[in-house]
Coordinates of C-alpha atoms and ligand atoms in Angstrom, one line a residue:
X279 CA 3.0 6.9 0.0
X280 CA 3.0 5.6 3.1
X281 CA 4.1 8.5 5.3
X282 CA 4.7 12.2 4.2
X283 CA 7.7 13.9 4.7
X284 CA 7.3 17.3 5.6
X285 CA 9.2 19.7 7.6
X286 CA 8.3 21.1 10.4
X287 CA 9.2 24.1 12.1
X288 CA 10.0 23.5 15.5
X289 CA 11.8 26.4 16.9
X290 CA 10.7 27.5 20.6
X291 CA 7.9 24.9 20.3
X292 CA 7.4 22.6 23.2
X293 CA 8.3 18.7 22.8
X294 CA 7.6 15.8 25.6
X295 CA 10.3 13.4 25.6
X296 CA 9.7 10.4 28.1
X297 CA 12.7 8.6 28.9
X298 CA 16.5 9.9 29.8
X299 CA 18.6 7.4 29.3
X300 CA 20.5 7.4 25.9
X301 CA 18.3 6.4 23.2
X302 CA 16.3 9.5 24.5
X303 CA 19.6 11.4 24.6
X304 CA 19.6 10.5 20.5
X305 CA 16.2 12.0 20.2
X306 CA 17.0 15.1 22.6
X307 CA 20.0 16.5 20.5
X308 CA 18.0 16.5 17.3
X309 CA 15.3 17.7 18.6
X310 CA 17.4 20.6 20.2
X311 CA 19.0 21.5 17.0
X312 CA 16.1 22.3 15.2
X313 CA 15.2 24.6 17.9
X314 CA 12.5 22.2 20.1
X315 CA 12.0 23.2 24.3
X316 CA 11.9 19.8 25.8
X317 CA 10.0 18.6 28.6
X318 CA 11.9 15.4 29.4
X319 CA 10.1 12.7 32.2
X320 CA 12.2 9.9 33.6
X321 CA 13.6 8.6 37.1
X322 CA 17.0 9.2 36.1
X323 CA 18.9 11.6 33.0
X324 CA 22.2 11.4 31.7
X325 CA 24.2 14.2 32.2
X326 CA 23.6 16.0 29.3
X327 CA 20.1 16.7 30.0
X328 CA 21.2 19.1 33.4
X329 CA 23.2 20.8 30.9
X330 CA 20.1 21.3 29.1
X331 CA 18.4 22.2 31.5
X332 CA 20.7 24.9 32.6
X333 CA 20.9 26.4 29.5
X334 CA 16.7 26.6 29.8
X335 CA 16.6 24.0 26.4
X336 CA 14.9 21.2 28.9
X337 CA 12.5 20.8 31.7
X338 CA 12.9 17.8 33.5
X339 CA 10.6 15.9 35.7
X340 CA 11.7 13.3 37.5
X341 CA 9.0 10.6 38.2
X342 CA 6.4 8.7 35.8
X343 CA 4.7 10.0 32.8
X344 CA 1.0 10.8 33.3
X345 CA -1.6 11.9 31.3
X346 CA -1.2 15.4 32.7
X347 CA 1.9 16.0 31.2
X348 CA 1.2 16.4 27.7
X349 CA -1.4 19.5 27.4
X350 CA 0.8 22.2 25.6
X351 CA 3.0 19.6 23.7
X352 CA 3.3 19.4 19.7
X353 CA 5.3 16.4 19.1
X354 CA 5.5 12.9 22.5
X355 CA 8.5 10.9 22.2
X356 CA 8.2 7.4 24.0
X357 CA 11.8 6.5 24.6
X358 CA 12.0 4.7 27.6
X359 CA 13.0 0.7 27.8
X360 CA 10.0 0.0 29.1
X361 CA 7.0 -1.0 26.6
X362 CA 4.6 -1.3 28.8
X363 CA 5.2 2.7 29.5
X364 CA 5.9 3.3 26.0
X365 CA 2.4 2.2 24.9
X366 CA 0.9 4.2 27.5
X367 CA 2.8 7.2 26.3
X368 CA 2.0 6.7 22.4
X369 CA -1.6 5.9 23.8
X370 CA -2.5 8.7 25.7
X371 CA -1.0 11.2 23.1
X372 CA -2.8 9.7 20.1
X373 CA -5.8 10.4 22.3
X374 CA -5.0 13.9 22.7
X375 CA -4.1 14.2 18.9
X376 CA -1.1 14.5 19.7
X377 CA 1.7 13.5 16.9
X378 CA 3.2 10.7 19.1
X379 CA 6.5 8.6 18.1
X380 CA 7.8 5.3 19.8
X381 CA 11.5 5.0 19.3
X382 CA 12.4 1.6 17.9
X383 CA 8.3 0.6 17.9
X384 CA 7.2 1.4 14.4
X385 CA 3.7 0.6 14.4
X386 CA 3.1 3.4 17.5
X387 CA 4.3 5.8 15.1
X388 CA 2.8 9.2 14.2
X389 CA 5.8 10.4 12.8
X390 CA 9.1 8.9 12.0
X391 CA 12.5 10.4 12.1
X392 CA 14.3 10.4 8.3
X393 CA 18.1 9.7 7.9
X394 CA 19.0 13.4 7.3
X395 CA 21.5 15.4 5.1
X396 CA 22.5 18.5 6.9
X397 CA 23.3 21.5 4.3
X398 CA 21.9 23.8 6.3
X399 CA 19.5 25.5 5.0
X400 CA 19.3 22.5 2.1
X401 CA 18.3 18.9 3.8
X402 CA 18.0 16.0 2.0
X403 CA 15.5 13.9 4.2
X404 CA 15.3 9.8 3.8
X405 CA 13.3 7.5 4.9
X406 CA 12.1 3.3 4.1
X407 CA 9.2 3.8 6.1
X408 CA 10.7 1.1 8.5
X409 CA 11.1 -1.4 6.1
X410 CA 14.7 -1.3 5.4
X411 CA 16.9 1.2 7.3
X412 CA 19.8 -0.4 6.0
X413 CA 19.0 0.2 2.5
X414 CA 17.9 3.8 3.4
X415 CA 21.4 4.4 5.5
X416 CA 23.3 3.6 2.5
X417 CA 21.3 5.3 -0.2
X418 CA 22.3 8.5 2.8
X419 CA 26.2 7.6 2.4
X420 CA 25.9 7.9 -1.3
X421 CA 24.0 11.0 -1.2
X422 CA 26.3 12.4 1.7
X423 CA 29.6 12.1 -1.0
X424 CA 26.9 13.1 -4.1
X425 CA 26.4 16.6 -2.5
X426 CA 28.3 19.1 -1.9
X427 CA 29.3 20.8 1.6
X428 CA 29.2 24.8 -0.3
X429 CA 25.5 23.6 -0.9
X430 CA 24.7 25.2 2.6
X431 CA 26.6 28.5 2.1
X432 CA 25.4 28.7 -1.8
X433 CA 21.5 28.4 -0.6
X434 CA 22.3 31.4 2.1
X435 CA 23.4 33.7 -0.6
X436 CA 19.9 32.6 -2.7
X437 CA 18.0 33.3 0.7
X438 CA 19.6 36.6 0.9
X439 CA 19.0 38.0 -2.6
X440 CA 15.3 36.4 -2.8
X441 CA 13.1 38.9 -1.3
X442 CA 15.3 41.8 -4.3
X443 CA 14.8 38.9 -7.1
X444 CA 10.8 39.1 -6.0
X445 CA 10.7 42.4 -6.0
X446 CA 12.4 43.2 -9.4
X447 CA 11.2 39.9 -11.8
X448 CA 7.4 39.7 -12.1
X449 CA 6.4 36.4 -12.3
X450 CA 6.7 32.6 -10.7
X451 CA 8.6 31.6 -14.3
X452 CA 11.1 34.3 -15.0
X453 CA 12.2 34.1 -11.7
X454 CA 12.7 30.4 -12.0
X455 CA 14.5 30.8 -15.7
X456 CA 16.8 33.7 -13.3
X457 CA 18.0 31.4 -10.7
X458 CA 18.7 28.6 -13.1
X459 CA 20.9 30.8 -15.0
X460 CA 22.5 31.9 -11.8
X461 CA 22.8 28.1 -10.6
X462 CA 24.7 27.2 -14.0
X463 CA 27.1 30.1 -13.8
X464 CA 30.5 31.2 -12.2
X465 CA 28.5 31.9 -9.0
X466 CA 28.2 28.4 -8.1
X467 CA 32.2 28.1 -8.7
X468 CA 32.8 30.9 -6.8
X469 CA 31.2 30.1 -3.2
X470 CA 32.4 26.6 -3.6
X471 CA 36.0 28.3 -3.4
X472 CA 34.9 30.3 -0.4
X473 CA 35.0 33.5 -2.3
X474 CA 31.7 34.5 -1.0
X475 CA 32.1 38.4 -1.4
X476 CA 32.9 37.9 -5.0
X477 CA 29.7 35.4 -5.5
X478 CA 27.7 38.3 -3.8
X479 CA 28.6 41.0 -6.3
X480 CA 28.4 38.8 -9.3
X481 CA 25.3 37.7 -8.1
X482 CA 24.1 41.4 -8.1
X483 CA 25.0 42.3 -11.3
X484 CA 23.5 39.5 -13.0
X485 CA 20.5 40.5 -11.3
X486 CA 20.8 44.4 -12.7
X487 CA 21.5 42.8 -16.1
X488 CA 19.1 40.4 -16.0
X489 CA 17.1 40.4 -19.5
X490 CA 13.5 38.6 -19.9
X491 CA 14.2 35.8 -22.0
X492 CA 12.2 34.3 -24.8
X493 CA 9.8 31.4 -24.7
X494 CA 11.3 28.1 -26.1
X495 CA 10.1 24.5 -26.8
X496 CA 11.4 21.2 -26.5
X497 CA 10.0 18.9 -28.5
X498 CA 10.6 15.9 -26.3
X499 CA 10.4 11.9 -27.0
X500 CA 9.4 10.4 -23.8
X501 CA 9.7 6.5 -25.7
X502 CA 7.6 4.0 -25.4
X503 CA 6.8 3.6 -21.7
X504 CA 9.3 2.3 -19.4
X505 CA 10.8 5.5 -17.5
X506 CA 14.3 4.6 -18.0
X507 CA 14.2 3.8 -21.7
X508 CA 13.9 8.2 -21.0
X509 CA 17.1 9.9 -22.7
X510 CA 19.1 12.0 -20.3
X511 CA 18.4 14.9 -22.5
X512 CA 14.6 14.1 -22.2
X513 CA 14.9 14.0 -18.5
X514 CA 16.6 17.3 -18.1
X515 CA 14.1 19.2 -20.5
X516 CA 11.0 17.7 -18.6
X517 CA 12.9 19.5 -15.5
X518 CA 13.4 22.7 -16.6
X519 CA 10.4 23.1 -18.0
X520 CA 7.7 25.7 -17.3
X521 CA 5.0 23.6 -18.9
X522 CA 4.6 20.4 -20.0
X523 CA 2.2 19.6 -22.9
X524 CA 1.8 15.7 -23.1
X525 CA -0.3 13.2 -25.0
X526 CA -1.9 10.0 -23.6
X527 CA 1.0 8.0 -25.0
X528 CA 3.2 9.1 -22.2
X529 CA 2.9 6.8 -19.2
X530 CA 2.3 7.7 -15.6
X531 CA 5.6 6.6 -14.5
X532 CA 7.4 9.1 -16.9
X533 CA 5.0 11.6 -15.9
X534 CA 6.1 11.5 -12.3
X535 CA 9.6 12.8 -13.3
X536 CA 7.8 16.0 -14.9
X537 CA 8.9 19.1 -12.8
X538 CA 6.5 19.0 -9.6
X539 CA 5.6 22.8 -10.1
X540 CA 5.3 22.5 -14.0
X541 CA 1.7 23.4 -15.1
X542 CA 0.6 20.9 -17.1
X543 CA -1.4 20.2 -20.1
X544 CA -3.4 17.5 -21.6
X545 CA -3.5 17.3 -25.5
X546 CA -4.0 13.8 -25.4
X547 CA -4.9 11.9 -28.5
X548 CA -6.4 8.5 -29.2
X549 CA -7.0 7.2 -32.8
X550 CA -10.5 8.1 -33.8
X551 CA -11.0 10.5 -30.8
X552 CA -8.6 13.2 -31.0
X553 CA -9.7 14.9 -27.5
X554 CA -7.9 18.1 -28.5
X555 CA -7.6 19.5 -32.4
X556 CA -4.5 19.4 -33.8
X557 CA -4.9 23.1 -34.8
X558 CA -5.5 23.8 -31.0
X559 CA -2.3 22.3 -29.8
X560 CA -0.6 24.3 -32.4
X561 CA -1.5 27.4 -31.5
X562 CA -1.5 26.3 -27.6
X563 CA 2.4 25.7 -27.8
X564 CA 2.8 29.4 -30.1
X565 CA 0.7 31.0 -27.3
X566 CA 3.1 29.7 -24.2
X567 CA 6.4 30.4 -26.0
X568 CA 5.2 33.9 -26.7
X569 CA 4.5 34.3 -23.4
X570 CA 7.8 33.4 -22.0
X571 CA 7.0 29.8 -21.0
X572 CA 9.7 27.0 -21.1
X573 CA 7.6 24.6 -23.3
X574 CA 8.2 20.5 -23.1
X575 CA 6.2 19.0 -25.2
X576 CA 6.2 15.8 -24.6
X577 CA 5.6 12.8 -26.6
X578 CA 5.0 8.7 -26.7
X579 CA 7.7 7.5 -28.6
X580 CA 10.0 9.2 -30.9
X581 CA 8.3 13.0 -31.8
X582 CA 9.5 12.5 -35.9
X583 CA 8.0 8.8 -36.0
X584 CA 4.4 9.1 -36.4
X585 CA 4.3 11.6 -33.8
X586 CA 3.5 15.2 -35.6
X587 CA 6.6 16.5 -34.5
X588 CA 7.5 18.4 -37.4
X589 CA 3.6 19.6 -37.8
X590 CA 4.4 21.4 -34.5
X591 CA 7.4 22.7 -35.2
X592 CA 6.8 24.1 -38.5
X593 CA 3.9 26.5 -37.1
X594 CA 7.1 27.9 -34.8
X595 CA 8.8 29.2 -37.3
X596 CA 7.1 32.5 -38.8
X597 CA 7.0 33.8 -34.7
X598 CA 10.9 32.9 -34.5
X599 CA 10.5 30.7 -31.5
X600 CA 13.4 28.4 -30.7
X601 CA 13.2 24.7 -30.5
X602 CA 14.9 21.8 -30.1
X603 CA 14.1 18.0 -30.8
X604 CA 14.8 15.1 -28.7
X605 CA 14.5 12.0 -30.2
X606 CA 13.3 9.1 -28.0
X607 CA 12.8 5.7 -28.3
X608 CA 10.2 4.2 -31.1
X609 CA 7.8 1.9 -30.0
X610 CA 9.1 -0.2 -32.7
X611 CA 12.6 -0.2 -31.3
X612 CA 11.0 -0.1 -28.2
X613 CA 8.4 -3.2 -27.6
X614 CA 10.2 -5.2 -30.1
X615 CA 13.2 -5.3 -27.9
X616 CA 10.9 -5.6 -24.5
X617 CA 9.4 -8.3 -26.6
X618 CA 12.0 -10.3 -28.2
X619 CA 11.5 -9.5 -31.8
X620 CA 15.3 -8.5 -33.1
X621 CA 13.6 -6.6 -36.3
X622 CA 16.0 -7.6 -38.5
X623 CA 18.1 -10.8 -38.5
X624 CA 20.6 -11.3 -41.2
X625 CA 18.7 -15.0 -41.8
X626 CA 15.3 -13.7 -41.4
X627 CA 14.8 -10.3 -42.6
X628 CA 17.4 -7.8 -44.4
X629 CA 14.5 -4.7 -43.9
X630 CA 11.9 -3.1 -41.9
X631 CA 9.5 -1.0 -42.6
X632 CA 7.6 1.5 -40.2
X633 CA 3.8 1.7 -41.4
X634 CA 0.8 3.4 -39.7
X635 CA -2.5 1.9 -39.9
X636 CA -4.4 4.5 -40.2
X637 CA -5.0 6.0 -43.9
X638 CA -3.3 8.7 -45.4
X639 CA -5.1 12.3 -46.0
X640 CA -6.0 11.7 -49.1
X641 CA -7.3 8.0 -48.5
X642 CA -4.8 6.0 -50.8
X643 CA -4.0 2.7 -49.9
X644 CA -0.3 2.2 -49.1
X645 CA 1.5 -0.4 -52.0
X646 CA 1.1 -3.3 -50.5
X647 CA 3.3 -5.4 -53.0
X648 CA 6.1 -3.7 -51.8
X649 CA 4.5 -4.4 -48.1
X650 CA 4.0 -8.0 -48.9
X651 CA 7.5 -8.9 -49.8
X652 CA 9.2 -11.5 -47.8
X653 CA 12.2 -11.3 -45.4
X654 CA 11.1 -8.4 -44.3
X655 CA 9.7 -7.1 -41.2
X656 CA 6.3 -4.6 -41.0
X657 CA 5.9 -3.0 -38.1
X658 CA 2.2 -1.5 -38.4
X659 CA 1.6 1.7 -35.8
X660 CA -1.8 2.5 -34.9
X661 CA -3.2 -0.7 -36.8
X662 CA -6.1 -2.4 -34.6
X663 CA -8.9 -0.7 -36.0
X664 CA -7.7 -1.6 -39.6
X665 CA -6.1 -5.2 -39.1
X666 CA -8.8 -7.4 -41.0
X667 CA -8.0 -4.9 -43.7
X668 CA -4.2 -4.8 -43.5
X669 CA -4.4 -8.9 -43.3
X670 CA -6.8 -9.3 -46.0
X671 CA -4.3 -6.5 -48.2
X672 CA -1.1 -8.6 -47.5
X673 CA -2.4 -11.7 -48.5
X674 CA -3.9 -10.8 -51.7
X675 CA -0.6 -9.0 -52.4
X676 CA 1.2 -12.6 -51.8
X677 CA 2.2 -12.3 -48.4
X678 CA 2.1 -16.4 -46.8
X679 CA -0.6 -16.9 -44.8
X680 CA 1.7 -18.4 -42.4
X681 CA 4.0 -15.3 -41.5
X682 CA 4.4 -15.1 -38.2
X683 CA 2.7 -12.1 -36.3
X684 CA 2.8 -10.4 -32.9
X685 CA 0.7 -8.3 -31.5
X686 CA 2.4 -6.2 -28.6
X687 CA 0.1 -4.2 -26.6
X688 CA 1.3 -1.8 -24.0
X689 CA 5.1 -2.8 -24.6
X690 CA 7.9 -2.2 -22.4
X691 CA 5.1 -1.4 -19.3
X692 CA 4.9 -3.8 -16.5
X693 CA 1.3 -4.9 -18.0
X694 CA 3.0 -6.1 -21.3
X695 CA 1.2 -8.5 -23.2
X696 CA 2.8 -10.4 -26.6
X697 CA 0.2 -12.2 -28.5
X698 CA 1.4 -14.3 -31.1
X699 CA 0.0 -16.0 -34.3
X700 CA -0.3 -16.4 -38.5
X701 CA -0.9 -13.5 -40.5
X702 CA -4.1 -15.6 -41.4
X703 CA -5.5 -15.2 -38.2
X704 CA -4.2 -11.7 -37.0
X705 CA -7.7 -9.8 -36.9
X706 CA -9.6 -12.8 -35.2
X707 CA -6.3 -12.9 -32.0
X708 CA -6.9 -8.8 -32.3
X709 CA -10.9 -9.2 -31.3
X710 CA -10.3 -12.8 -29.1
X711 CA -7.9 -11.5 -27.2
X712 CA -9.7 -8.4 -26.5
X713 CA -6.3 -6.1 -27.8
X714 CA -6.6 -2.4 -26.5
X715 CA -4.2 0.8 -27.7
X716 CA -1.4 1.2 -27.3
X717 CA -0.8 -1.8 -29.4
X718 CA 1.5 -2.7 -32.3
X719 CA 1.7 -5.3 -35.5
X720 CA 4.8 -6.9 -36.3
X721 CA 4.7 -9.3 -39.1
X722 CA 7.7 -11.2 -40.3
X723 CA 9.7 -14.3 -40.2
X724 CA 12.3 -12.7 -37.3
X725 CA 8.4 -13.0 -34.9
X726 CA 9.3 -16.8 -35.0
X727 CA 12.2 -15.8 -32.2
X728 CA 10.1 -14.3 -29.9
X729 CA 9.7 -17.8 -28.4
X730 CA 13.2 -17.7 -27.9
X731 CA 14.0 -14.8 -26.9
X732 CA 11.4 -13.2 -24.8
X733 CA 13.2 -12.3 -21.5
X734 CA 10.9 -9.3 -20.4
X735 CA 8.9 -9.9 -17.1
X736 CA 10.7 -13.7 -17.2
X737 CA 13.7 -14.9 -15.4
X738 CA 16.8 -15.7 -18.2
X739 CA 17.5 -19.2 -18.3
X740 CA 21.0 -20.6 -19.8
X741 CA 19.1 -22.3 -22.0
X742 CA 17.8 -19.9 -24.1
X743 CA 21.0 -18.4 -25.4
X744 CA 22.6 -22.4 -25.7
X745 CA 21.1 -22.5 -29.0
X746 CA 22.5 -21.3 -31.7
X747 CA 20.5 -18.4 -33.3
X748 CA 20.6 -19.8 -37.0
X749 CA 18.9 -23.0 -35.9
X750 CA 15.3 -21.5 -35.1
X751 CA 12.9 -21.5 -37.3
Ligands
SAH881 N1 5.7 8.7 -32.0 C1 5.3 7.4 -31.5 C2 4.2 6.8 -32.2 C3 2.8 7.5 -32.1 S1 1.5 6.8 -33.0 C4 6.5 6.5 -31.5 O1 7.5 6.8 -32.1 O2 6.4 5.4 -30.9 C5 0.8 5.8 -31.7 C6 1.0 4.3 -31.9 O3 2.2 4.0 -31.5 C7 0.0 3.5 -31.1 O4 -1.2 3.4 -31.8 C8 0.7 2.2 -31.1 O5 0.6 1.5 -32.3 C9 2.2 2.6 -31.0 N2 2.7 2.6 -29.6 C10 3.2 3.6 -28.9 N3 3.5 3.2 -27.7 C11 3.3 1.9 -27.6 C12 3.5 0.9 -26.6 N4 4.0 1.2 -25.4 N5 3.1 -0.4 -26.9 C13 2.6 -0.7 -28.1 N6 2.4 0.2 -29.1 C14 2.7 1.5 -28.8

């Protein structure tokens, strides 16, 4: 982040502005309307600024700046069209600590000025941190006609009732579950049709009415890595959520769209160190729910693929906690797409088969004749540590030696890799190419398309789609 928007409170506070022409007078009437008492040095003013200073918003001093002049200042605006002067300004203030900003100079910049949405008391602040106003004035036109003007009269009515809702609801998350309720009721309807008395006695029942309500969990598939490969549903559980209990499958990116004030909670897992017991997460999601909490819990992938999901949900049951599950994108589905593996090809393979690497509870081997068939794809989960043995399995069971393989580690994330190869050499590309988890086997004839058809992190050339399908080998 390059800068941080926050917002400040400037009301009654003192502000220099040098400069009074009218890329000052831009600067003043914000300034004014959140409540700033300017000091404002220049030879000459527009007219404005006597109006200003009538009404005892602005000082002005007309001469030069000097050094003298900013003692007892918060915020120095350099506005003038003089540079020289405007370095000076930014100069002596930075000295001073001064937060200093240089109208159209972005480099002497303490602070910059967002584009801003005005819902009083709701803004929507933007900003490209100078690199693209243009970009950052549109994304403000769309957000202008996205929002709506009873946002500002709706957020009064919240103000007014908060201090009531604080005093009768115990608790950060029941007051949150409150207003949510309250934002997806008649309320909302009702000030947006300007029939704020009504909205104010509706809003005070619901408040007298209002019932604690029980704990819940979302069992969430977060897919396998790319944010936007998210479901809608996923996105607006991760939202409403009071906690968030996630595994190291789910990436950093999809991480960031978590609530900001969602506790969260670490149950991550990695094959052969399972950092938290699956016992403890068990009881860890029973615990929250009881307790009122809005539980995500999210998960790589799809939660009924390999993913414990119904372990989890199971221990709900006797306590009578709801649920719901949302499915989310295998990594299968996922990193074969990203990768340009179709997993089944009507010339290639007529089945696939979802296999995890790891053995079952009871150690029996999986039946790997019915594995080692051909024309049909294997898509091995959580195999790395066992892929000499899975190889060695396949090709006793008949499998060719030369079925094509890929190994896709970290699919559909910006650091992709797709390692290709022969089932006959599938452990030695596992250890040469040094392959870390996440990481999945796909073995089959439809592999020999990748070559094709990988268009992930590459530019899509005519070429590749000239031929037809049926002709690759
Ligand atoms: N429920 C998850 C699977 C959990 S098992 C799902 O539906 O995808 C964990 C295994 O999934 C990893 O060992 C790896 O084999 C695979 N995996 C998950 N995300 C992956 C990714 N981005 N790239 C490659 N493999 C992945």
């Amino acid at each position: 982040m390059q800068y941080l928007p926050i917002f400040t409170n400037l009301k009654g506070k003192a502000v220099l502005l040098v400069g009074g022409g009218h890329v000052a007078l831009r600067k003043a009437r914000t300034l004014l309307s959140a409540g700033a008492v300017l000091t404002v040095v220049s030879h000459q003013f527009e007219a404005e600024f006597y109006d200003w200073q009538q009404q005892q918003q602005a000082r002005l001093i007309q001469g030069d700046f000097d050094d003298s002049q900013l003692p007892g200042h918060w915020l120095v605006l350099a506005a003038t069209d003089d540079d020289a002067v405007n370095a000076a300004v930014h100069q002596a203030a930075t000295a001073r600590q001064i937060w200093a900003n240089t109208v159209d100079d972005q480099e002497k910049c303490e602070f910059i000025f967002p584009s801003i949405i005005d819902r009083s008391p709701i803004l929507v602040a933007i900003s490209s941190g100078g690199t693209a106003p243009v970009l950052a004035r549109r994304l403000r036109e769309k957000l202008e006609t996205l929002l709506p003007q009873h946002l500002g009269p709706l957020a009064e009515l919240v103000g007014r009732f908060r201090g009531k809702v604080q005093q009768k609801l115990q608790g950060f998350a029941e007051r949150r579950q409150f207003w949510e309720k309250v934002f997806n009721s008649n309320i909302v309807s009702l000030v947006q049709t300007q029939q704020l008395d009504a909205a104010e006695t509706e809003l005070a029942q619901s408040l007298s009415e209002h019932q604690t309500s029980k704990g819940e969990v979302y069992v969430v598939g977060a897919g396998p890595g790319d944010p936007e490969l998210l479901t809608l549903k996923a996105l607006q559980l991760m939202q409403q959520a009071d906690v968030v209990v996630y595994d190291y499958l789910v990436s950093e990116p999809i991480m960031q769209l978590v609530r900001r004030d969602a506790e969260l909670i670490c149950v991550g897992k990695k094959a052969g160190a399972h950092s938290v017991a699956q016992e403890h997460t068990n009881q860890l999601l029973i615990d929250l729910a009881l307790a009122g909490k809005k539980v995500c819990r999210l998960k790589g992938g799809d939660p009924f693929i390999f993913g414990r999901g119904a372990e989890e949900i199971e221990v709900l049951l006797p306590h009578q906690i709801p649920f719901q599950v949302v499915p989310g994108i295998t990594a299968a589905a996922g990193c074969a797409a990203y990768a340009g593996i179709p997993l089944t090809h009507r010339d290639y393979a007529q089945a696939v088969q979802f296999v995890t690497g790891h053995c079952q509870k009871d150690g029996k081997e999986p039946d790997w004749h019915s594995l080692s068939r051909p024309n049909q794809t294997l898509v091995i989960y959580m195999g790395l540590m066992k892929s000499a043995h899975i190889q060695a399995q396949l090709l006793a069971a008949g499998r060719a030696a030369t079925t094509p393989v890929a190994i896709l580690e970290n699919g559909t994330r910006p650091e992709q890799r797709v390692i290709t190869g022969t089932l006959a050499q599938l452990a030695d590309l596992i250890e040469q190419q040094q392959v870390q988890s996440p990481a999945l086997l796909v073995i089959g004839e439809v592999v020999a398309l990748q070559s094709k058809l990988a268009w992930y992190g590459k530019q899509p050339t005519a070429a590749v789609f000239a031929q037809p399908l049926a002709s690759l080998a």
